[in-house]
Tab-separated table of C-alpha atoms in Angstrom:
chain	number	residue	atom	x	y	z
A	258	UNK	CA	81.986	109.831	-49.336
A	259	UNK	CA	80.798	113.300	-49.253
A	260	UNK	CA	79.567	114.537	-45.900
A	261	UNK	CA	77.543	117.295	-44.088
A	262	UNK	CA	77.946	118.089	-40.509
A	263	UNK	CA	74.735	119.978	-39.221
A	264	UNK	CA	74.621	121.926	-35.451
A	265	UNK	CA	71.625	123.706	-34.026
A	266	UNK	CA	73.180	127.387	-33.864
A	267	UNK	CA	76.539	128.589	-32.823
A	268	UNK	CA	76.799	130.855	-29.981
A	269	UNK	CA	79.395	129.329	-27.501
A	270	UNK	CA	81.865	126.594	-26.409
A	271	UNK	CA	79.202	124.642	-24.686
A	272	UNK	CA	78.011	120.930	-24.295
A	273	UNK	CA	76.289	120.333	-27.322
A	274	UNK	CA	79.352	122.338	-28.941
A	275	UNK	CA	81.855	119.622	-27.856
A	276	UNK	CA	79.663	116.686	-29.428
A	277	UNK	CA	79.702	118.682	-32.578
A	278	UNK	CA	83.362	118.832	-32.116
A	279	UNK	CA	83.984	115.182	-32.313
A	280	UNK	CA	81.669	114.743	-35.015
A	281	UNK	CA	84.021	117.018	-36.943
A	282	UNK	CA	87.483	115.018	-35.836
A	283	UNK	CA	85.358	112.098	-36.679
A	284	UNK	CA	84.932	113.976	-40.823
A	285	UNK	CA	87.388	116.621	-41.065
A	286	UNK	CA	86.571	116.926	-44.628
A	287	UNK	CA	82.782	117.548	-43.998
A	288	UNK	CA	80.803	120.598	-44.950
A	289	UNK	CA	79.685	122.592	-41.652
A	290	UNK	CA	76.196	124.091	-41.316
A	291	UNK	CA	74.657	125.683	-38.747
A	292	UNK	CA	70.921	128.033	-38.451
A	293	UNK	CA	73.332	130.920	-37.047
A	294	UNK	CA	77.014	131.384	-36.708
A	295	UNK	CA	77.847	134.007	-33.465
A	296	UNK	CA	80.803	131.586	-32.298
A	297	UNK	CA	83.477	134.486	-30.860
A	298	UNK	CA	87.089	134.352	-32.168
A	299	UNK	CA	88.599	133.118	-28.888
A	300	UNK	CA	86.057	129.915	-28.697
A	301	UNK	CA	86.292	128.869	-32.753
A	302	UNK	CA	89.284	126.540	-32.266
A	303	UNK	CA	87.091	123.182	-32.655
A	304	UNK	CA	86.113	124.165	-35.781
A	305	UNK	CA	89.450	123.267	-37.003
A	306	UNK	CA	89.531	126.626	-38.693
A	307	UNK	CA	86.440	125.560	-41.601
A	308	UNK	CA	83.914	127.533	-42.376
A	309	UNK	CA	80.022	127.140	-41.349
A	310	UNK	CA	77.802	127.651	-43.651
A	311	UNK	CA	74.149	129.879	-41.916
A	312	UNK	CA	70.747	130.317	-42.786
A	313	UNK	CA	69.093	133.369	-43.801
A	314	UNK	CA	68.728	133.951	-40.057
A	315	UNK	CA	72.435	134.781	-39.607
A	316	UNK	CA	71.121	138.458	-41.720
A	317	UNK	CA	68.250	139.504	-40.158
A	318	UNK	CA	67.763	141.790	-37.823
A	319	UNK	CA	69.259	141.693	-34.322
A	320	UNK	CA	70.240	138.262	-34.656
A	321	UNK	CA	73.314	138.504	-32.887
A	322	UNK	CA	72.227	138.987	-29.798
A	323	UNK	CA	68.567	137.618	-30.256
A	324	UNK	CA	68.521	134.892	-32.697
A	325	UNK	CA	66.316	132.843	-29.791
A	326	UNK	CA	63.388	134.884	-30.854
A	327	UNK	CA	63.295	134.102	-34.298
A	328	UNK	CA	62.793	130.457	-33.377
A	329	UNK	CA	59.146	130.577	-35.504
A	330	UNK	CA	61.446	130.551	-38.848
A	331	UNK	CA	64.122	128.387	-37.509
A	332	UNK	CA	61.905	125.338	-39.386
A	333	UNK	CA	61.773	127.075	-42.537
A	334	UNK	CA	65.809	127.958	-42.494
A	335	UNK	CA	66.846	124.427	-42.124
A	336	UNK	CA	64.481	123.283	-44.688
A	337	UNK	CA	66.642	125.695	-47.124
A	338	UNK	CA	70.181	124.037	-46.823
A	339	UNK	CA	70.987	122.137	-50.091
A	340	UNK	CA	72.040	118.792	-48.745
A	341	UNK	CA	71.431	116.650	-52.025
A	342	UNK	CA	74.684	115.970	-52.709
A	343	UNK	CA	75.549	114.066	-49.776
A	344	UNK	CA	76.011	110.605	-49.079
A	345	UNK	CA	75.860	111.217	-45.328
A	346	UNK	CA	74.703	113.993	-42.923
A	347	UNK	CA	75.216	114.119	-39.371
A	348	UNK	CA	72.946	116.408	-37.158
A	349	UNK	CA	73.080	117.554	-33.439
A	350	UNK	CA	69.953	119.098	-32.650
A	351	UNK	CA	67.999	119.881	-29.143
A	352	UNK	CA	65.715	122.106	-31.924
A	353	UNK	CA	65.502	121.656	-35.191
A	354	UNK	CA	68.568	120.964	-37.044
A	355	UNK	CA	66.909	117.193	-37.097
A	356	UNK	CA	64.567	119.002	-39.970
A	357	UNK	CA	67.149	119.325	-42.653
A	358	UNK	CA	65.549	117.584	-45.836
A	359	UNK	CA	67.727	114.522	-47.382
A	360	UNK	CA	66.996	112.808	-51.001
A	361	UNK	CA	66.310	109.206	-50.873
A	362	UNK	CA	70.231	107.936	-51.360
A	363	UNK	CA	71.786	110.196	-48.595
A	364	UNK	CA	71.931	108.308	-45.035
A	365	UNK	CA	70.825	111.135	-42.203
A	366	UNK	CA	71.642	109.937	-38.615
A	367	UNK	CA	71.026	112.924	-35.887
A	368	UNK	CA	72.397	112.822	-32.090
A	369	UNK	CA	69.510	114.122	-30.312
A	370	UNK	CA	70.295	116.108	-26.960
A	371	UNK	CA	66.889	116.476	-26.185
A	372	UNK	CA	63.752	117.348	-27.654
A	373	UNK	CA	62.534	120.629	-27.598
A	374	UNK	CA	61.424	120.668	-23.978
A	375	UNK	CA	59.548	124.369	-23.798
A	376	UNK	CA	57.385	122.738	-26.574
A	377	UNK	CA	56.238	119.526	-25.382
A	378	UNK	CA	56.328	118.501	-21.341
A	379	UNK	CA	57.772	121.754	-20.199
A	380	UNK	CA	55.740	124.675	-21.938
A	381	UNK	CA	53.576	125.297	-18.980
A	382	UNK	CA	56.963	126.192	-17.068
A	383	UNK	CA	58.056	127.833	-19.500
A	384	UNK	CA	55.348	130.194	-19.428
A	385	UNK	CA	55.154	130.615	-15.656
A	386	UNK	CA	58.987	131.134	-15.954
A	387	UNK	CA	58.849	133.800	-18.582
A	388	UNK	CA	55.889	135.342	-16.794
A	389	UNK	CA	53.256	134.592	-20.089
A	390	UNK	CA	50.404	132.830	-18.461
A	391	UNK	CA	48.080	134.736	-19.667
A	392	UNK	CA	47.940	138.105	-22.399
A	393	UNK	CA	48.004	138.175	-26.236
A	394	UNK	CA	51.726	137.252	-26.211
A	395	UNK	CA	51.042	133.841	-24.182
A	396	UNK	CA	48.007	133.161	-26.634
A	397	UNK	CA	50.670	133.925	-29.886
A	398	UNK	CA	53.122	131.505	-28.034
A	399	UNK	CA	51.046	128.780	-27.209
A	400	UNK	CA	49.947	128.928	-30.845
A	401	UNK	CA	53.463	128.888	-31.841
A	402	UNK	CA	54.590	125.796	-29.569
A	403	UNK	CA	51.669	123.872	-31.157
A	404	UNK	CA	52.863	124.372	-34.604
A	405	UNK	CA	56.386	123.524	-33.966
A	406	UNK	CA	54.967	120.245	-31.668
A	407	UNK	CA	53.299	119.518	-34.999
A	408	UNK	CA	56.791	119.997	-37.326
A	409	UNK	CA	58.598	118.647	-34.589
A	410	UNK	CA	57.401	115.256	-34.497
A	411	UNK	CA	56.739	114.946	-38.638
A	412	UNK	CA	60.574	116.345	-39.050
A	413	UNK	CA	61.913	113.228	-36.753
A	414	UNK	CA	59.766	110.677	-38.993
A	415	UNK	CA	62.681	112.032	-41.645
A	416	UNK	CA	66.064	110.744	-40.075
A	417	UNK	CA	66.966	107.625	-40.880
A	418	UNK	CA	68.309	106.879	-37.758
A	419	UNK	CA	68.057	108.550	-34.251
A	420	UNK	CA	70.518	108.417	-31.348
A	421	UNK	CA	69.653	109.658	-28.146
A	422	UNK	CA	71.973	110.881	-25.320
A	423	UNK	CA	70.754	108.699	-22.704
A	424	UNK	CA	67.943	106.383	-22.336
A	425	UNK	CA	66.137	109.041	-20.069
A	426	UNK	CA	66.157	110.919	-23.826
A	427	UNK	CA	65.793	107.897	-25.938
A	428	UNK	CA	62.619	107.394	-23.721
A	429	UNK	CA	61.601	110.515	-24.466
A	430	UNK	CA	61.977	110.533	-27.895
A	431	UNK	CA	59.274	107.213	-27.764
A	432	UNK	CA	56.663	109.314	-26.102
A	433	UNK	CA	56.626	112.366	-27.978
A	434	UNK	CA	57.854	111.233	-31.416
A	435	UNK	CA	57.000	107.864	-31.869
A	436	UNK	CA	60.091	106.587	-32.532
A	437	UNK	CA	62.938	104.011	-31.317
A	438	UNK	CA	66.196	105.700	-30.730
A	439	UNK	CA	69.835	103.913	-30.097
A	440	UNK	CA	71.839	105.296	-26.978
A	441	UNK	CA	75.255	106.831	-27.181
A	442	UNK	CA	75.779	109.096	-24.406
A	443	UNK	CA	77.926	112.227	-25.210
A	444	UNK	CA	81.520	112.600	-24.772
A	445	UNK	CA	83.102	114.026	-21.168
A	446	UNK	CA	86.838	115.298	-20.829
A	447	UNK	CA	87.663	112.980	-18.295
A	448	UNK	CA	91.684	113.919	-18.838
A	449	UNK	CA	91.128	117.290	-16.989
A	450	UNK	CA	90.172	115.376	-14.120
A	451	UNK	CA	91.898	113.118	-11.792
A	452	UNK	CA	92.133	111.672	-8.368
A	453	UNK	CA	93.686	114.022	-5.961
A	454	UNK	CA	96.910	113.352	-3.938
A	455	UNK	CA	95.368	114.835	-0.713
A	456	UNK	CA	92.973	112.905	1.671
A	457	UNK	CA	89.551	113.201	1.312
A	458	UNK	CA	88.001	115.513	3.569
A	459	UNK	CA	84.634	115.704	5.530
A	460	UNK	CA	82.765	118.176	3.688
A	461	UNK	CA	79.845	117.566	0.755
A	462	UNK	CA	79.464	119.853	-2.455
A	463	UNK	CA	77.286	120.561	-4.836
A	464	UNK	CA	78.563	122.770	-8.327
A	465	UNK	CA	76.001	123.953	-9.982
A	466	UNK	CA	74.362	126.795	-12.120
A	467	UNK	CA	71.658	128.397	-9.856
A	468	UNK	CA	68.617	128.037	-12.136
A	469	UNK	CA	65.014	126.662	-11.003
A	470	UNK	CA	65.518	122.819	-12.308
A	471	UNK	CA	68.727	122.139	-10.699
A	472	UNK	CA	67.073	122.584	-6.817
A	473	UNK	CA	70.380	123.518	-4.871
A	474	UNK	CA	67.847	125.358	-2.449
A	475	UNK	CA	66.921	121.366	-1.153
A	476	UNK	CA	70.384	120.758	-0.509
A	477	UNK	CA	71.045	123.185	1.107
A	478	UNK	CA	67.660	122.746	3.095
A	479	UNK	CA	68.581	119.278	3.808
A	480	UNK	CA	72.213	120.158	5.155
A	481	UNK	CA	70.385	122.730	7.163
A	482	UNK	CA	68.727	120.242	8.883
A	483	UNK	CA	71.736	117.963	9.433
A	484	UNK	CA	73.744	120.617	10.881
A	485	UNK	CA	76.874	118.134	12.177
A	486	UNK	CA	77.316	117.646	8.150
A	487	UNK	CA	79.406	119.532	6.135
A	488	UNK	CA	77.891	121.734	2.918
A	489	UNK	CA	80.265	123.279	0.627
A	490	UNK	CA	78.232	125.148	-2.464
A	491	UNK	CA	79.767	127.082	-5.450
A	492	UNK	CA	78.096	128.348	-8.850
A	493	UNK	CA	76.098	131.614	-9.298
A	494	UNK	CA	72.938	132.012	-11.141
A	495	UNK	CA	69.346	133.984	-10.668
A	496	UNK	CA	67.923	131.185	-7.831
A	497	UNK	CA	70.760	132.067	-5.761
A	498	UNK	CA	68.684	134.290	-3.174
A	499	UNK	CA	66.542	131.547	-2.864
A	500	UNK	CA	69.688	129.224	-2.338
A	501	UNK	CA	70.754	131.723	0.671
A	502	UNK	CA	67.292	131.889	1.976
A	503	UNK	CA	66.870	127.815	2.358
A	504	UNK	CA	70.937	128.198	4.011
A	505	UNK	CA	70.176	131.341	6.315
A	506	UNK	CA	71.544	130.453	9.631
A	507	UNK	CA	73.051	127.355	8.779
A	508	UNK	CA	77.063	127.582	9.945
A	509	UNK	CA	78.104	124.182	8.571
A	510	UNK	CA	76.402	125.447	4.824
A	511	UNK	CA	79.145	127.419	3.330
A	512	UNK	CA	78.639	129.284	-0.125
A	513	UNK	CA	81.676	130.127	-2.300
A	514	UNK	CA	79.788	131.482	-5.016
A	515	UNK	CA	82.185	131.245	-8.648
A	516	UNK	CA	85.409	129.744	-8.114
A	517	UNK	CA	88.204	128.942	-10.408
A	518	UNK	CA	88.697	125.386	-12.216
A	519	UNK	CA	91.645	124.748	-10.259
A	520	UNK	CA	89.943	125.407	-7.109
A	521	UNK	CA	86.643	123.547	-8.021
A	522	UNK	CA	88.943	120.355	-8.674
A	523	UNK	CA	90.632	120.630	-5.908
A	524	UNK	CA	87.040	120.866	-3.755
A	525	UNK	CA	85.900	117.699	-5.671
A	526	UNK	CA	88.975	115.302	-5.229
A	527	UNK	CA	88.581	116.124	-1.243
A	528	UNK	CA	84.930	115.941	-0.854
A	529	UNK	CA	83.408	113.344	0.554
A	530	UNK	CA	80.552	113.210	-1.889
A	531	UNK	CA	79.297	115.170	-4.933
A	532	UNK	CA	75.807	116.009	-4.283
A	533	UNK	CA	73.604	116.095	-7.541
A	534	UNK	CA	69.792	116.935	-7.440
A	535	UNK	CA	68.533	118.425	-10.549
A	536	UNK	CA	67.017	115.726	-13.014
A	537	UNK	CA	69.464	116.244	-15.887
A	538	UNK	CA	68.910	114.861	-19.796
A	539	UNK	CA	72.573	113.379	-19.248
A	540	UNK	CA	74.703	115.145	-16.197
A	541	UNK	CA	77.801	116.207	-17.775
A	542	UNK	CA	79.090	117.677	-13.955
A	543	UNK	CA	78.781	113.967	-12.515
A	544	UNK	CA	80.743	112.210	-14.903
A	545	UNK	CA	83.393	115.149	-14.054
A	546	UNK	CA	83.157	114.550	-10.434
A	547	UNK	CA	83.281	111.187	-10.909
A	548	UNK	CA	86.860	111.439	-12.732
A	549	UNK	CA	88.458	113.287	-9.897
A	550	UNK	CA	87.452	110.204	-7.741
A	551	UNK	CA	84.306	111.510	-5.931
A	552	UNK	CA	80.906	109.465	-5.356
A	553	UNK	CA	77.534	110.737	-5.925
A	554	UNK	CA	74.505	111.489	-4.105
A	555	UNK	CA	71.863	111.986	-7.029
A	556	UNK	CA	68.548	112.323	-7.803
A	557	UNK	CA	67.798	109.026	-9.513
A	558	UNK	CA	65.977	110.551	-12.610
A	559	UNK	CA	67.008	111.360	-15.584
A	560	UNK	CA	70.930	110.824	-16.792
A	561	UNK	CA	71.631	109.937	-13.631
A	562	UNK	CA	70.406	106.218	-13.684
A	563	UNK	CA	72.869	105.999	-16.825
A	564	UNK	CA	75.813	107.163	-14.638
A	565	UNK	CA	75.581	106.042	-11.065
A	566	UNK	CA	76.553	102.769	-10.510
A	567	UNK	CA	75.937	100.834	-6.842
A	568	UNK	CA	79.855	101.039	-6.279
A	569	UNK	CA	79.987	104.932	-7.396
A	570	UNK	CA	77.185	106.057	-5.376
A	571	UNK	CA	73.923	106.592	-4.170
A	572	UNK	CA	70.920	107.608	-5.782
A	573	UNK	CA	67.764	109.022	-3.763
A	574	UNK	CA	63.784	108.959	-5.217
A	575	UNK	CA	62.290	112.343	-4.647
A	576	UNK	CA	63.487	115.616	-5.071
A	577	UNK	CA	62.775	116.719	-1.716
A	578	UNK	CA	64.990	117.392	1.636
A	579	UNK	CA	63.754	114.030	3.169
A	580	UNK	CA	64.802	111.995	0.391
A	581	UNK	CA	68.592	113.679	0.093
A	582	UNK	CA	68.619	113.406	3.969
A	583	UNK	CA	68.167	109.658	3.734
A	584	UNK	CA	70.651	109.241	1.087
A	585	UNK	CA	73.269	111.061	3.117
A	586	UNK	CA	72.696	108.567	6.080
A	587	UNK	CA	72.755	105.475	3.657
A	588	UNK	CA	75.962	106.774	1.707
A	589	UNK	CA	77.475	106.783	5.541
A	590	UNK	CA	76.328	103.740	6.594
A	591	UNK	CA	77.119	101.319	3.475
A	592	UNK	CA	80.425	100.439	2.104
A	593	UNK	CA	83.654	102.914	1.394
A	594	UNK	CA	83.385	103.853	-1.960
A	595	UNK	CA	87.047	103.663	-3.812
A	596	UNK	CA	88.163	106.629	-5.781
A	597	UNK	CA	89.815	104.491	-8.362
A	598	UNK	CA	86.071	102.791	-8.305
A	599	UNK	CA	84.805	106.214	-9.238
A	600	UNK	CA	87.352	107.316	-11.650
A	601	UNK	CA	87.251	103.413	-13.552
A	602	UNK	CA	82.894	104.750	-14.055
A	603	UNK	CA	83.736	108.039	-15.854
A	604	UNK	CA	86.378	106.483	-17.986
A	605	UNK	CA	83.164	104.993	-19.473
A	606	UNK	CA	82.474	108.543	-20.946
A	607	UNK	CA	85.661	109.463	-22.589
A	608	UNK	CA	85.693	111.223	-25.902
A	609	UNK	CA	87.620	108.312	-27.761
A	610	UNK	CA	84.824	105.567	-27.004
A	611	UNK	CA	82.438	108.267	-27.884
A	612	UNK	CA	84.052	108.576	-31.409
A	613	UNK	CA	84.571	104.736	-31.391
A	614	UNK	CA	80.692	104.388	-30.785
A	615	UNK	CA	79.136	107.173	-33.459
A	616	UNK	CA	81.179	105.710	-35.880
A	617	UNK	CA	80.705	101.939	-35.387
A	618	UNK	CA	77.014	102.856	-35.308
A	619	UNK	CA	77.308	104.925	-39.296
A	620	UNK	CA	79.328	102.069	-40.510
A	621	UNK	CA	77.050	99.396	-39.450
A	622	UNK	CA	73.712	101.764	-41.115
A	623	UNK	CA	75.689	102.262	-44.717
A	624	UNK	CA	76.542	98.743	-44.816
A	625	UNK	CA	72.780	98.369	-44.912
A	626	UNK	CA	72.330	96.354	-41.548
A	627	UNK	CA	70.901	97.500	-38.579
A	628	UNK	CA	72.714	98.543	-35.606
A	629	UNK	CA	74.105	96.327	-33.058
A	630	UNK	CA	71.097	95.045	-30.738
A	631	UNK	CA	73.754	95.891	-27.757
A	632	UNK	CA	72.268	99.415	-28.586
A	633	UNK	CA	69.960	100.065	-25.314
A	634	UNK	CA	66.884	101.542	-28.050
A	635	UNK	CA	67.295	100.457	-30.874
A	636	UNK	CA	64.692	100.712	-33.400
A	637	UNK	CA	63.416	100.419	-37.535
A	638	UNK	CA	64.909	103.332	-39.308
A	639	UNK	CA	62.615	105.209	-40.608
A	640	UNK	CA	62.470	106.974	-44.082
A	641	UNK	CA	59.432	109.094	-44.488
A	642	UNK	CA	59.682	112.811	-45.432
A	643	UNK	CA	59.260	115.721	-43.090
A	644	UNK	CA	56.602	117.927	-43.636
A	645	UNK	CA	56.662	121.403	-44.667
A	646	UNK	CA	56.765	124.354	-41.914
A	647	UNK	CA	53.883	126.539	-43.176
A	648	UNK	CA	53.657	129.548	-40.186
């Protein structure tokens, strides 16, 4: 069986990078293809040392550092790839590798991280974000989000079958493309965690990037107001004024800013809980925290509700101070939560099962059946084809 592995673009070692990874231990012999290949030396090692085959993007101008704004053509460059000769092809896409045109007799399943967000639910942030409200270059953008909404959906009416990451994705890929997805969620190197030998301690912490949609600022707020409780914060990131801002004056909030791997294990086997409030597509951090024994307080959006379990943790319904101070108090007052309880959860998310899943799910589509109703979304596979990107 011939087959084509296809990734979104290659920049760095990341999360969508390590589901792409399995895919290829999953077909070593596959053909790799990718919109743009920028993958430095040091980081290629999960490539297995094959070669990825680009788009015409890879040669134009700038791309190295700015492929991202040559997203317009990214439609158009997938559409090029010659992919008839396949029997199978195997996409990850949170853009548009999903688009990739396949003949009638080759089978095209694509692991969908997320649709593209800045184009559907989240332009208007996007906007605000990027400071394009308003001007000629918000008017050319908007223009350009509605086009790609347009190939966006058409281009997922082409995959024969669709997996999401979660069911807070596979619910997403209902509303905005019509269409049933399956759930796998992605794979988590739960080995480089593990419960720690030293007692946990009395202090809370929340690792995180400090961007707007992760909301450390309202834990921090809400520690600030429960000043008998322990904060401990680490990550770095552009929101991390406002971060010090919603801590100012606050002696039991303590911020480490970056901190080694070694130390950031060592902070999560002796916390007393992993505090989580950003509404995540999957939550990659609390499946981590989760293997080194800790529970969760999270906001119960999102991956979150795929992760948290009532013997893990605690999940709280609003992201606001009020709602993570009442989840602090319950987490107190209920049961002890067991480490091994915790750890047992994560295992859930190892890369093996993840393997043993995507390819139980490919074997059951090219016998010609449909998958396993176990699936949490499963629906029809679908075979019409995409339609053209005309800028």
């Amino acid at each position: 069986m011939k087959v084509a592995l296809v990734h979104e673009w290659l920049e760095s070692y990341a999360g969508s990078e390590r589901v792409f990874e399995q895919f290829i231990r999953l077909w070593p012999e596959a053909d790799l293809y990718a919109v743009c290949d920028f993958l430095p030396e040091k980081e290629r090692h999960f490539l297995g040392g094959k070669p990825v085959r680009t788009s015409f993007i890879q040669r134009l101008p700038g791309a190295r550092k700015h492929f991202r704004k040559y997203l317009g053509l990214m439609p158009y460059a997938v559409e090029q790839f010659d992919l008839s000769g396949y029997d199978l092809v195997v996409s990850s896409s949170h853009a548009v590798a999903k688009g990739v045109l396949t003949g009638p007799d080759t089978l095209h399943v694509s692991y969908i991280h997320s649709p593209m967000r800045y184009a559907w639910d989240m332009q208007a942030q996007y906007l605000r974000q990027a400071g394009m409200e308003r001007g000629l270059k918000s008017l050319y953008t908007r223009w350009l989000f509605h086009r790609l909404r347009l190939w966006d959906r058409s281009s997922a009416a082409g995959v024969d079958s669709l997996i999401g990451n979660s069911r807070y994705i596979a619910d997403r890929i209902r509303k905005v493309w019509r269409r049933e997805a399956a759930v796998i969620h992605p794979p988590v190197d739960v080995e480089r965690f593990s419960i720690g030998t030293a007692p946990r301690g009395e202090h809370y912490l929340i690792a995180s990037r400090m961007v707007p949609y992760k909301r450390v600022e309202l834990v921090a707020e809400a520690f600030r107001r429960m000043p008998h409780r322990k904060l401990i914060i680490t990550g770095d990131g552009p929101n991390l004024a406002l971060v010090q801002a919603a801590a100012s004056g606050a002696s039991n909030i303590e911020l480490r800013g970056h901190v080694a791997q070694a130390e950031l294990v060592s902070l999560i086997q002796t916390a007393k809980a992993f505090v989580f409030a950003a509404e995540e597509d999957f939550g990659i951090g609390m499946v981590e925290a989760q293997a080194a024994g800790a529970p969760l307080i999270a906001f119960g959006r999102g991956g979150a509700k795929d992760i948290v379990r009532p013997e893990t943790g605690v999940l709280f319904p609003e992201q606001s101070a009020d709602s993570i101070i009442e989840a602090v108090q319950a987490f107190e007052a209920g049961a002890p939560i067991a480490a091994e309880a915790c750890r047992e959860n994560a295992l859930r998310f190892s890369a093996e099962n993840f393997r043993r899943a995507i390819a139980a799910h490919v074997q059951t589509l090219l016998r010609g059946a449909s998958p396993p109703s176990s699936s949490p979304h499963q629906g029809p596979v679908g075979h019409a084809s995409p339609t053209p990107w005309n800028p």
